[in-house]
Amino acid sequence: MRYYKLVTLGALFARLVCEGWAITVARVMKRIGYALYAASLSVIVLAIAALFLVVENTAVTLIWEVWAVRVPSRWAYAVPVAVAGTLLVVWGKRRWGDIPHTTRDVLGALKRGEAINYHTAWRDLLIALIILAAGAGVGPEASLMGAVIAYSVWQCDKLRYLRTHADSIRATPIPTRLRMLYHPTRWIEPAVSATDAANTAGAADTKRTIRVCAVNSLIVIVMFVGMTTMPKFSDAGMNTLDFWRRTWVALPLAAYALAVAGVCVLLRTGIRALSGRINVPMTVRLLVGGVLVALVVTVLPVLSTSGQHQIHTIGTLFTSLGAGALFALAAGKLLFAQLCIECRWTGGDIFPIMFAALLHGCALAKLLPGCQPVVVVMTVAFCTAIVLVGNASLAGILMALFFPAKLLPLELIVTLLAWGAMRVTAAVSAAVKRRMLAKTLPRS
């Protein structure tokens, strides 16, 4: 009898173990399947981004590097191209509104719990492609990232539908199941409405979506940088000890670059404020921007487009131009990019800033022939880019791609200096604003 009970208990225990193991395996397989499905949707989003980058790079190369040199007169070629681009941009924005939406626009709406219309994101990519191909001095990163974030929201809505209707999807035949999983406009489960975004479910959906957007955006940035031909500044000809003895110049150079970049930020803020006070229709702004683009692509083609396609020429510009010309080109690039943005030729400013920051560093290296050029260029370019971009980690990582690995410790120090200066400036500015506000309030 005792043995019978032991055998029964053993069989019961074995059954429980087997059932628990089966449940665990089922859960693991379910999670693996869910992860693979999420990865396949990410591949679709990244494929769209890669296609845009390839088309944009090919279009700009053909229009401004291949076909442009075949026409004897620059005016006869550049002006018609700029006019055609202006007309297309005006037509697109009058038909679909003030697009393309940038990263800040889409991410801000997502954080506020607003619905993202990802079904029309292709319009943003189309108008951004026209703006870039026409020669505007803005980068593709803002518009592209805005579209990637929108399509990432679509990805999360498809994943949410799978979680909600997993049993019904599993019960359908495989062809129907594939249609349900990958159809672009059907079988979608949107997130909770904006009015419920403060609830637990809404907050969880928003956080999950932002994580997916961050992962996809990071991969797109890597793809974007990988498609860019970057110049490499060399420290050849110096031994390690001599090299580090000459890096003392980085501290005064950082102070100088931070001051110049701060002045540029003030000027940019002033241009934005002045542009905001000018109340003119969007079509007028677009036409003014078209005239500006036509003038720049004809007279100063080195300042045209985003700077992504000219950044590999910095070494040639450094050896062939003087310090004054390099300073002028750096200032002109920043001004052209900002004016394009204010004229509603929407785009990003990261690549124009990187191009201008490197030119700024090369100009100062011309004035300091006794210093190691790579240290001068790196320090000035890092500080300028970090302050103008406003994000120390992003700007620091992108700028580090141009310089040898030996400079990494110095790059970290310069990045920390620029980040600290930005924090101190922001704190002082906030304190001054609070004090001014306190003085303007009526005394009780």
GROMACS .gro file of C-alpha atoms in nm:
model
  444
    1MET     CA    1   0.000   0.000   0.000
    2ARG     CA    2   0.281   0.232   0.087
    3TYR     CA    3   0.455   0.162  -0.241
    4TYR     CA    4   0.132   0.223  -0.427
    5LYS     CA    5   0.101   0.566  -0.270
    6LEU     CA    6   0.462   0.647  -0.351
    7VAL     CA    7   0.414   0.545  -0.712
    8THR     CA    8   0.096   0.751  -0.733
    9LEU     CA    9   0.263   1.055  -0.584
   10GLY     CA   10   0.560   1.006  -0.817
   11ALA     CA   11   0.336   0.984  -1.120
   12LEU     CA   12   0.145   1.293  -1.008
   13PHE     CA   13   0.470   1.482  -0.957
   14ALA     CA   14   0.600   1.372  -1.297
   15ARG     CA   15   0.275   1.484  -1.457
   16LEU     CA   16   0.295   1.824  -1.292
   17VAL     CA   17   0.657   1.861  -1.399
   18CYS     CA   18   0.573   1.767  -1.758
   19GLU     CA   19   0.275   2.000  -1.770
   20GLY     CA   20   0.479   2.283  -1.620
   21TRP     CA   21   0.759   2.219  -1.864
   22ALA     CA   22   0.513   2.217  -2.153
   23ILE     CA   23   0.361   2.544  -2.037
   24THR     CA   24   0.706   2.698  -1.999
   25VAL     CA   25   0.813   2.581  -2.345
   26ALA     CA   26   0.490   2.716  -2.493
   27ARG     CA   27   0.544   3.052  -2.330
   28VAL     CA   28   0.906   3.067  -2.448
   29MET     CA   29   0.808   2.974  -2.801
   30LYS     CA   30   0.534   3.234  -2.793
   31ARG     CA   31   0.779   3.502  -2.685
   32ILE     CA   32   1.030   3.393  -2.947
   33GLY     CA   33   0.762   3.409  -3.216
   34TYR     CA   34   0.653   3.752  -3.095
   35ALA     CA   35   1.014   3.875  -3.101
   36LEU     CA   36   1.068   3.739  -3.452
   37TYR     CA   37   0.750   3.908  -3.573
   38ALA     CA   38   0.857   4.238  -3.417
   39ALA     CA   39   1.198   4.203  -3.583
   40SER     CA   40   1.035   4.136  -3.922
   41LEU     CA   41   0.829   4.456  -3.888
   42SER     CA   42   1.146   4.645  -3.799
   43VAL     CA   43   1.306   4.510  -4.115
   44ILE     CA   44   1.018   4.659  -4.316
   45VAL     CA   45   1.059   4.998  -4.147
   46LEU     CA   46   1.436   4.996  -4.196
   47ALA     CA   47   1.397   4.887  -4.559
   48ILE     CA   48   1.182   5.194  -4.624
   49ALA     CA   49   1.446   5.415  -4.461
   50ALA     CA   50   1.726   5.249  -4.659
   51LEU     CA   51   1.534   5.292  -4.984
   52PHE     CA   52   1.488   5.662  -4.909
   53LEU     CA   53   1.858   5.707  -4.835
   54VAL     CA   54   1.960   5.527  -5.153
   55VAL     CA   55   1.718   5.726  -5.370
   56GLU     CA   56   1.817   6.056  -5.205
   57ASN     CA   57   2.188   5.988  -5.238
   58THR     CA   58   2.150   5.878  -5.601
   59ALA     CA   59   1.932   6.175  -5.694
   60VAL     CA   60   2.165   6.434  -5.540
   61THR     CA   61   2.471   6.270  -5.694
   62LEU     CA   62   2.318   6.255  -6.041
   63ILE     CA   63   2.171   6.606  -6.035
   64TRP     CA   64   2.459   6.799  -5.877
   65GLU     CA   65   2.770   6.589  -5.944
   66VAL     CA   66   2.713   6.402  -6.270
   67TRP     CA   67   2.470   6.596  -6.487
   68ALA     CA   68   2.569   6.943  -6.362
   69VAL     CA   69   2.927   6.915  -6.493
   70ARG     CA   70   2.804   6.827  -6.842
   71VAL     CA   71   2.639   7.168  -6.890
   72PRO     CA   72   2.887   7.446  -6.975
   73SER     CA   73   2.687   7.720  -6.804
   74ARG     CA   74   2.612   7.673  -6.435
   75TRP     CA   75   2.326   7.925  -6.454
   76ALA     CA   76   2.162   7.743  -6.745
   77TYR     CA   77   2.149   7.422  -6.543
   78ALA     CA   78   2.115   7.517  -6.176
   79VAL     CA   79   1.839   7.777  -6.209
   80PRO     CA   80   1.591   7.552  -6.397
   81VAL     CA   81   1.654   7.270  -6.149
   82ALA     CA   82   1.594   7.502  -5.853
   83VAL     CA   83   1.280   7.646  -6.018
   84ALA     CA   84   1.140   7.299  -6.085
   85GLY     CA   85   1.214   7.196  -5.727
   86THR     CA   86   1.048   7.511  -5.593
   87LEU     CA   87   0.732   7.452  -5.795
   88LEU     CA   88   0.710   7.092  -5.677
   89VAL     CA   89   0.761   7.191  -5.313
   90VAL     CA   90   0.495   7.463  -5.339
   91TRP     CA   91   0.254   7.219  -5.501
   92GLY     CA   92   0.316   6.953  -5.238
   93LYS     CA   93   0.282   7.182  -4.938
   94ARG     CA   94  -0.029   7.353  -5.071
   95ARG     CA   95  -0.186   7.013  -5.131
   96TRP     CA   96  -0.079   6.830  -4.813
   97GLY     CA   97   0.008   7.105  -4.567
   98ASP     CA   98   0.336   7.209  -4.405
   99ILE     CA   99   0.522   6.881  -4.443
  100PRO     CA  100   0.756   6.698  -4.398
  101HIS     CA  101   0.706   6.652  -4.028
  102THR     CA  102   1.033   6.648  -3.839
  103THR     CA  103   1.149   6.427  -3.554
  104ARG     CA  104   1.052   6.692  -3.301
  105ASP     CA  105   0.700   6.720  -3.444
  106VAL     CA  106   0.623   6.347  -3.450
  107LEU     CA  107   0.793   6.261  -3.121
  108GLY     CA  108   0.626   6.556  -2.946
  109ALA     CA  109   0.283   6.444  -3.068
  110LEU     CA  110   0.359   6.089  -2.956
  111LYS     CA  111   0.456   6.199  -2.606
  112ARG     CA  112   0.140   6.411  -2.580
  113GLY     CA  113  -0.067   6.103  -2.662
  114GLU     CA  114  -0.187   6.232  -2.999
  115ALA     CA  115  -0.265   5.995  -3.285
  116ILE     CA  116   0.011   5.956  -3.546
  117ASN     CA  117  -0.112   5.928  -3.905
  118TYR     CA  118   0.151   5.691  -4.039
  119HIS     CA  119  -0.053   5.618  -4.352
  120THR     CA  120   0.056   5.954  -4.497
  121ALA     CA  121   0.424   5.934  -4.396
  122TRP     CA  122   0.518   5.862  -4.758
  123ARG     CA  123   0.422   6.221  -4.837
  124ASP     CA  124   0.680   6.347  -4.589
  125LEU     CA  125   0.948   6.136  -4.755
  126LEU     CA  126   0.847   6.251  -5.103
  127ILE     CA  127   0.857   6.623  -5.018
  128ALA     CA  128   1.183   6.577  -4.827
  129LEU     CA  129   1.332   6.407  -5.132
  130ILE     CA  130   1.228   6.697  -5.356
  131ILE     CA  131   1.373   6.953  -5.112
  132LEU     CA  132   1.704   6.771  -5.090
  133ALA     CA  133   1.731   6.704  -5.464
  134ALA     CA  134   1.663   7.073  -5.538
  135GLY     CA  135   1.982   7.168  -5.352
  136ALA     CA  136   1.846   7.308  -5.025
  137GLY     CA  137   2.104   7.335  -4.747
  138VAL     CA  138   1.923   7.109  -4.500
  139GLY     CA  139   1.985   6.750  -4.402
  140PRO     CA  140   1.759   6.447  -4.453
  141GLU     CA  141   1.786   6.326  -4.093
  142ALA     CA  142   1.496   6.523  -3.943
  143SER     CA  143   1.240   6.427  -4.206
  144LEU     CA  144   1.363   6.069  -4.230
  145MET     CA  145   1.356   6.018  -3.854
  146GLY     CA  146   1.006   6.166  -3.840
  147ALA     CA  147   0.889   5.909  -4.093
  148VAL     CA  148   1.075   5.628  -3.915
  149ILE     CA  149   0.904   5.719  -3.588
  150ALA     CA  150   0.565   5.724  -3.763
  151TYR     CA  151   0.625   5.381  -3.916
  152SER     CA  152   0.749   5.256  -3.579
  153VAL     CA  153   0.410   5.355  -3.436
  154TRP     CA  154   0.252   5.145  -3.713
  155GLN     CA  155   0.478   4.858  -3.606
  156CYS     CA  156   0.360   4.890  -3.246
  157ASP     CA  157  -0.005   4.897  -3.356
  158LYS     CA  158   0.047   4.574  -3.553
  159LEU     CA  159   0.213   4.414  -3.250
  160ARG     CA  160  -0.072   4.528  -3.029
  161TYR     CA  161  -0.322   4.364  -3.263
  162LEU     CA  162  -0.127   4.039  -3.242
  163ARG     CA  163  -0.131   4.048  -2.862
  164THR     CA  164  -0.504   4.119  -2.856
  165HIS     CA  165  -0.616   3.869  -3.119
  166ALA     CA  166  -0.347   3.600  -3.096
  167ASP     CA  167  -0.593   3.311  -3.072
  168SER     CA  168  -0.804   3.417  -3.370
  169ILE     CA  169  -0.493   3.479  -3.581
  170ARG     CA  170  -0.352   3.138  -3.492
  171ALA     CA  171  -0.678   2.971  -3.599
  172THR     CA  172  -0.671   3.113  -3.953
  173PRO     CA  173  -0.498   2.946  -4.251
  174ILE     CA  174  -0.138   3.045  -4.315
  175PRO     CA  175  -0.205   3.268  -4.622
  176THR     CA  176  -0.474   3.460  -4.435
  177ARG     CA  177  -0.252   3.474  -4.128
  178LEU     CA  178   0.030   3.632  -4.328
  179ARG     CA  179  -0.211   3.890  -4.470
  180MET     CA  180  -0.331   3.976  -4.122
  181LEU     CA  181   0.024   4.008  -3.989
  182TYR     CA  182   0.171   4.219  -4.269
  183HIS     CA  183  -0.113   4.409  -4.433
  184PRO     CA  184  -0.013   4.779  -4.417
  185THR     CA  185  -0.356   4.931  -4.350
  186ARG     CA  186  -0.575   4.655  -4.202
  187TRP     CA  187  -0.567   4.443  -3.885
  188ILE     CA  188  -0.425   4.723  -3.675
  189GLU     CA  189  -0.491   4.794  -3.307
  190PRO     CA  190  -0.429   5.165  -3.234
  191ALA     CA  191  -0.310   5.278  -2.894
  192VAL     CA  192  -0.544   5.425  -2.638
  193SER     CA  193  -0.686   5.765  -2.720
  194ALA     CA  194  -0.522   6.087  -2.613
  195THR     CA  195  -0.782   6.141  -2.341
  196ASP     CA  196  -0.682   5.811  -2.180
  197ALA     CA  197  -0.308   5.858  -2.227
  198ALA     CA  198  -0.263   5.937  -1.858
  199ASN     CA  199  -0.393   5.592  -1.760
  200THR     CA  200  -0.162   5.302  -1.687
  201ALA     CA  201  -0.233   5.127  -2.017
  202GLY     CA  202  -0.180   5.446  -2.215
  203ALA     CA  203   0.147   5.525  -2.038
  204ALA     CA  204   0.273   5.170  -2.095
  205ASP     CA  205   0.182   5.187  -2.465
  206THR     CA  206   0.361   5.519  -2.504
  207LYS     CA  207   0.677   5.395  -2.331
  208ARG     CA  208   0.680   5.077  -2.537
  209THR     CA  209   0.635   5.272  -2.859
  210ILE     CA  210   0.911   5.517  -2.771
  211ARG     CA  211   1.150   5.226  -2.705
  212VAL     CA  212   1.072   5.077  -3.048
  213CYS     CA  213   1.119   5.419  -3.209
  214ALA     CA  214   1.454   5.461  -3.035
  215VAL     CA  215   1.585   5.124  -3.154
  216ASN     CA  216   1.475   5.179  -3.514
  217SER     CA  217   1.610   5.536  -3.516
  218LEU     CA  218   1.947   5.423  -3.381
  219ILE     CA  219   1.981   5.163  -3.657
  220VAL     CA  220   1.885   5.423  -3.919
  221ILE     CA  221   2.151   5.662  -3.786
  222VAL     CA  222   2.412   5.387  -3.824
  223MET     CA  223   2.292   5.322  -4.179
  224PHE     CA  224   2.296   5.694  -4.254
  225VAL     CA  225   2.648   5.745  -4.128
  226GLY     CA  226   2.766   5.431  -4.306
  227MET     CA  227   2.649   5.572  -4.640
  228THR     CA  228   2.842   5.897  -4.589
  229THR     CA  229   3.197   5.932  -4.719
  230MET     CA  230   3.382   6.095  -4.431
  231PRO     CA  231   3.727   6.254  -4.431
  232LYS     CA  232   3.982   6.115  -4.188
  233PHE     CA  233   4.209   6.355  -4.005
  234SER     CA  234   4.547   6.194  -3.940
  235ASP     CA  235   4.803   6.240  -3.661
  236ALA     CA  236   5.080   6.078  -3.866
  237GLY     CA  237   5.433   6.201  -3.816
  238MET     CA  238   5.417   6.249  -3.439
  239ASN     CA  239   5.517   6.009  -3.166
  240THR     CA  240   5.281   5.953  -2.875
  241LEU     CA  241   5.476   6.156  -2.616
  242ASP     CA  242   5.518   6.457  -2.843
  243PHE     CA  243   5.153   6.432  -2.940
  244TRP     CA  244   5.022   6.449  -2.585
  245ARG     CA  245   5.263   6.729  -2.494
  246ARG     CA  246   5.097   6.945  -2.754
  247THR     CA  247   4.739   6.879  -2.648
  248TRP     CA  248   4.751   7.159  -2.387
  249VAL     CA  249   4.619   7.389  -2.658
  250ALA     CA  250   4.282   7.212  -2.635
  251LEU     CA  251   4.172   7.409  -2.326
  252PRO     CA  252   4.197   7.761  -2.471
  253LEU     CA  253   4.065   7.634  -2.801
  254ALA     CA  254   3.762   7.486  -2.627
  255ALA     CA  255   3.690   7.816  -2.452
  256TYR     CA  256   3.716   8.001  -2.783
  257ALA     CA  257   3.494   7.753  -2.971
  258LEU     CA  258   3.230   7.755  -2.697
  259ALA     CA  259   3.214   8.134  -2.707
  260VAL     CA  260   3.182   8.143  -3.086
  261ALA     CA  261   2.919   7.869  -3.083
  262GLY     CA  262   2.725   8.059  -2.816
  263VAL     CA  263   2.720   8.366  -3.039
  264CYS     CA  264   2.595   8.149  -3.326
  265VAL     CA  265   2.315   8.016  -3.105
  266LEU     CA  266   2.210   8.373  -3.018
  267LEU     CA  267   2.210   8.471  -3.384
  268ARG     CA  268   2.007   8.163  -3.474
  269THR     CA  269   1.757   8.246  -3.202
  270GLY     CA  270   1.733   8.601  -3.335
  271ILE     CA  271   1.669   8.477  -3.688
  272ARG     CA  272   1.394   8.251  -3.561
  273ALA     CA  273   1.233   8.530  -3.363
  274LEU     CA  274   1.249   8.770  -3.658
  275SER     CA  275   1.107   8.507  -3.891
  276GLY     CA  276   0.822   8.442  -3.650
  277ARG     CA  277   0.726   8.808  -3.654
  278ILE     CA  278   0.709   8.823  -4.033
  279ASN     CA  279   0.351   8.729  -4.115
  280VAL     CA  280   0.352   8.615  -4.477
  281PRO     CA  281   0.179   8.322  -4.647
  282MET     CA  282   0.366   7.994  -4.665
  283THR     CA  283   0.377   8.013  -5.045
  284VAL     CA  284   0.567   8.342  -5.028
  285ARG     CA  285   0.819   8.188  -4.789
  286LEU     CA  286   0.865   7.891  -5.020
  287LEU     CA  287   0.923   8.116  -5.321
  288VAL     CA  288   1.178   8.325  -5.130
  289GLY     CA  289   1.349   8.004  -5.027
  290GLY     CA  290   1.352   7.890  -5.389
  291VAL     CA  291   1.525   8.211  -5.498
  292LEU     CA  292   1.781   8.162  -5.220
  293VAL     CA  293   1.843   7.800  -5.320
  294ALA     CA  294   1.882   7.894  -5.686
  295LEU     CA  295   2.135   8.164  -5.594
  296VAL     CA  296   2.344   7.937  -5.371
  297VAL     CA  297   2.353   7.634  -5.602
  298THR     CA  298   2.470   7.864  -5.880
  299VAL     CA  299   2.720   8.093  -5.708
  300LEU     CA  300   2.843   7.880  -5.415
  301PRO     CA  301   2.763   7.515  -5.493
  302VAL     CA  302   2.989   7.399  -5.207
  303LEU     CA  303   2.721   7.528  -4.966
  304SER     CA  304   2.434   7.355  -5.144
  305THR     CA  305   2.259   7.039  -5.025
  306SER     CA  306   2.300   6.914  -4.670
  307GLY     CA  307   2.678   6.901  -4.649
  308GLN     CA  308   2.662   6.522  -4.642
  309HIS     CA  309   2.775   6.510  -5.005
  310GLN     CA  310   3.047   6.776  -4.963
  311ILE     CA  311   3.190   6.666  -4.631
  312HIS     CA  312   3.450   6.445  -4.799
  313THR     CA  313   3.594   6.756  -4.971
  314ILE     CA  314   3.700   6.919  -4.643
  315GLY     CA  315   4.058   6.797  -4.682
  316THR     CA  316   4.078   6.960  -5.026
  317LEU     CA  317   3.922   7.282  -4.896
  318PHE     CA  318   4.170   7.288  -4.607
  319THR     CA  319   4.471   7.267  -4.836
  320SER     CA  320   4.343   7.503  -5.106
  321LEU     CA  321   4.171   7.783  -4.913
  322GLY     CA  322   4.286   8.033  -4.654
  323ALA     CA  323   4.154   8.084  -4.305
  324GLY     CA  324   3.924   8.371  -4.405
  325ALA     CA  325   3.758   8.172  -4.681
  326LEU     CA  326   3.707   7.874  -4.449
  327PHE     CA  327   3.550   8.097  -4.183
  328ALA     CA  328   3.320   8.248  -4.446
  329LEU     CA  329   3.213   7.907  -4.575
  330ALA     CA  330   3.138   7.782  -4.223
  331ALA     CA  331   2.926   8.088  -4.143
  332GLY     CA  332   2.757   8.074  -4.483
  333LYS     CA  333   2.665   7.709  -4.439
  334LEU     CA  334   2.498   7.772  -4.104
  335LEU     CA  335   2.316   8.079  -4.235
  336PHE     CA  336   2.196   7.903  -4.550
  337ALA     CA  337   2.063   7.606  -4.353
  338GLN     CA  338   1.876   7.828  -4.108
  339LEU     CA  339   1.726   8.044  -4.383
  340CYS     CA  340   1.608   7.734  -4.567
  341ILE     CA  341   1.434   7.614  -4.252
  342GLU     CA  342   1.271   7.954  -4.191
  343CYS     CA  343   1.150   7.957  -4.553
  344ARG     CA  344   0.975   7.623  -4.487
  345TRP     CA  345   1.223   7.421  -4.687
  346THR     CA  346   1.201   7.175  -4.402
  347GLY     CA  347   1.494   6.953  -4.309
  348GLY     CA  348   1.752   6.877  -4.047
  349ASP     CA  349   2.051   7.082  -3.937
  350ILE     CA  350   2.286   6.816  -3.797
  351PHE     CA  351   2.489   6.757  -4.113
  352PRO     CA  352   2.509   7.128  -4.200
  353ILE     CA  353   2.634   7.190  -3.844
  354MET     CA  354   2.892   6.911  -3.871
  355PHE     CA  355   3.015   7.047  -4.204
  356ALA     CA  356   3.039   7.402  -4.068
  357ALA     CA  357   3.205   7.286  -3.744
  358LEU     CA  358   3.480   7.101  -3.933
  359LEU     CA  359   3.537   7.404  -4.158
  360HIS     CA  360   3.559   7.620  -3.845
  361GLY     CA  361   3.823   7.390  -3.700
  362CYS     CA  362   4.021   7.386  -4.026
  363ALA     CA  363   4.014   7.767  -4.041
  364LEU     CA  364   4.159   7.798  -3.692
  365ALA     CA  365   4.421   7.533  -3.768
  366LYS     CA  366   4.537   7.758  -4.053
  367LEU     CA  367   4.593   8.040  -3.802
  368LEU     CA  368   4.786   7.816  -3.560
  369PRO     CA  369   5.052   7.644  -3.774
  370GLY     CA  370   5.266   7.562  -3.468
  371CYS     CA  371   4.996   7.343  -3.313
  372GLN     CA  372   4.903   6.990  -3.409
  373PRO     CA  373   4.628   7.042  -3.675
  374VAL     CA  374   4.425   6.737  -3.579
  375VAL     CA  375   4.400   6.856  -3.217
  376VAL     CA  376   4.291   7.204  -3.323
  377VAL     CA  377   4.032   7.079  -3.570
  378MET     CA  378   3.896   6.819  -3.329
  379THR     CA  379   3.861   7.054  -3.032
  380VAL     CA  380   3.699   7.338  -3.224
  381ALA     CA  381   3.473   7.109  -3.426
  382PHE     CA  382   3.358   6.913  -3.120
  383CYS     CA  383   3.269   7.222  -2.915
  384THR     CA  384   3.101   7.398  -3.206
  385ALA     CA  385   2.892   7.096  -3.304
  386ILE     CA  386   2.790   7.006  -2.948
  387VAL     CA  387   2.665   7.355  -2.866
  388LEU     CA  388   2.482   7.404  -3.197
  389VAL     CA  389   2.324   7.057  -3.201
  390GLY     CA  390   2.235   7.085  -2.832
  391ASN     CA  391   2.300   6.718  -2.763
  392ALA     CA  392   2.647   6.636  -2.634
  393SER     CA  393   2.624   6.257  -2.671
  394LEU     CA  394   2.481   6.257  -3.025
  395ALA     CA  395   2.714   6.527  -3.157
  396GLY     CA  396   3.015   6.375  -2.980
  397ILE     CA  397   2.957   6.029  -3.125
  398LEU     CA  398   2.908   6.161  -3.479
  399MET     CA  399   3.210   6.391  -3.468
  400ALA     CA  400   3.432   6.116  -3.324
  401LEU     CA  401   3.397   5.926  -3.651
  402PHE     CA  402   3.621   6.180  -3.825
  403PHE     CA  403   3.924   6.151  -3.598
  404PRO     CA  404   4.177   5.879  -3.504
  405ALA     CA  405   4.117   5.657  -3.203
  406LYS     CA  406   4.421   5.807  -3.027
  407LEU     CA  407   4.219   6.122  -2.964
  408LEU     CA  408   3.937   5.942  -2.782
  409PRO     CA  409   4.046   6.045  -2.426
  410LEU     CA  410   4.081   6.406  -2.537
  411GLU     CA  411   3.745   6.387  -2.717
  412LEU     CA  412   3.579   6.271  -2.395
  413ILE     CA  413   3.734   6.561  -2.202
  414VAL     CA  414   3.626   6.816  -2.463
  415THR     CA  415   3.276   6.667  -2.471
  416LEU     CA  416   3.246   6.693  -2.094
  417LEU     CA  417   3.370   7.055  -2.106
  418ALA     CA  418   3.111   7.146  -2.370
  419TRP     CA  419   2.835   6.963  -2.184
  420GLY     CA  420   2.924   7.136  -1.858
  421ALA     CA  421   2.933   7.476  -2.027
  422MET     CA  422   2.589   7.413  -2.175
  423ARG     CA  423   2.447   7.314  -1.836
  424VAL     CA  424   2.595   7.618  -1.663
  425THR     CA  425   2.468   7.850  -1.935
  426ALA     CA  426   2.119   7.700  -1.916
  427ALA     CA  427   2.112   7.736  -1.537
  428VAL     CA  428   2.230   8.098  -1.549
  429SER     CA  429   1.978   8.181  -1.821
  430ALA     CA  430   1.695   8.025  -1.620
  431ALA     CA  431   1.799   8.218  -1.309
  432VAL     CA  432   1.810   8.546  -1.500
  433LYS     CA  433   1.465   8.482  -1.646
  434ARG     CA  434   1.320   8.405  -1.303
  435ARG     CA  435   1.473   8.721  -1.162
  436MET     CA  436   1.341   8.934  -1.445
  437LEU     CA  437   0.997   8.776  -1.404
  438ALA     CA  438   1.001   8.847  -1.033
  439LYS     CA  439   1.081   9.213  -1.098
  440THR     CA  440   0.800   9.252  -1.349
  441LEU     CA  441   0.535   9.110  -1.114
  442PRO     CA  442   0.338   9.373  -0.926
  443ARG     CA  443   0.436   9.406  -0.566
  444SER     CA  444   0.172   9.286  -0.326
   0.00000   0.00000   0.00000
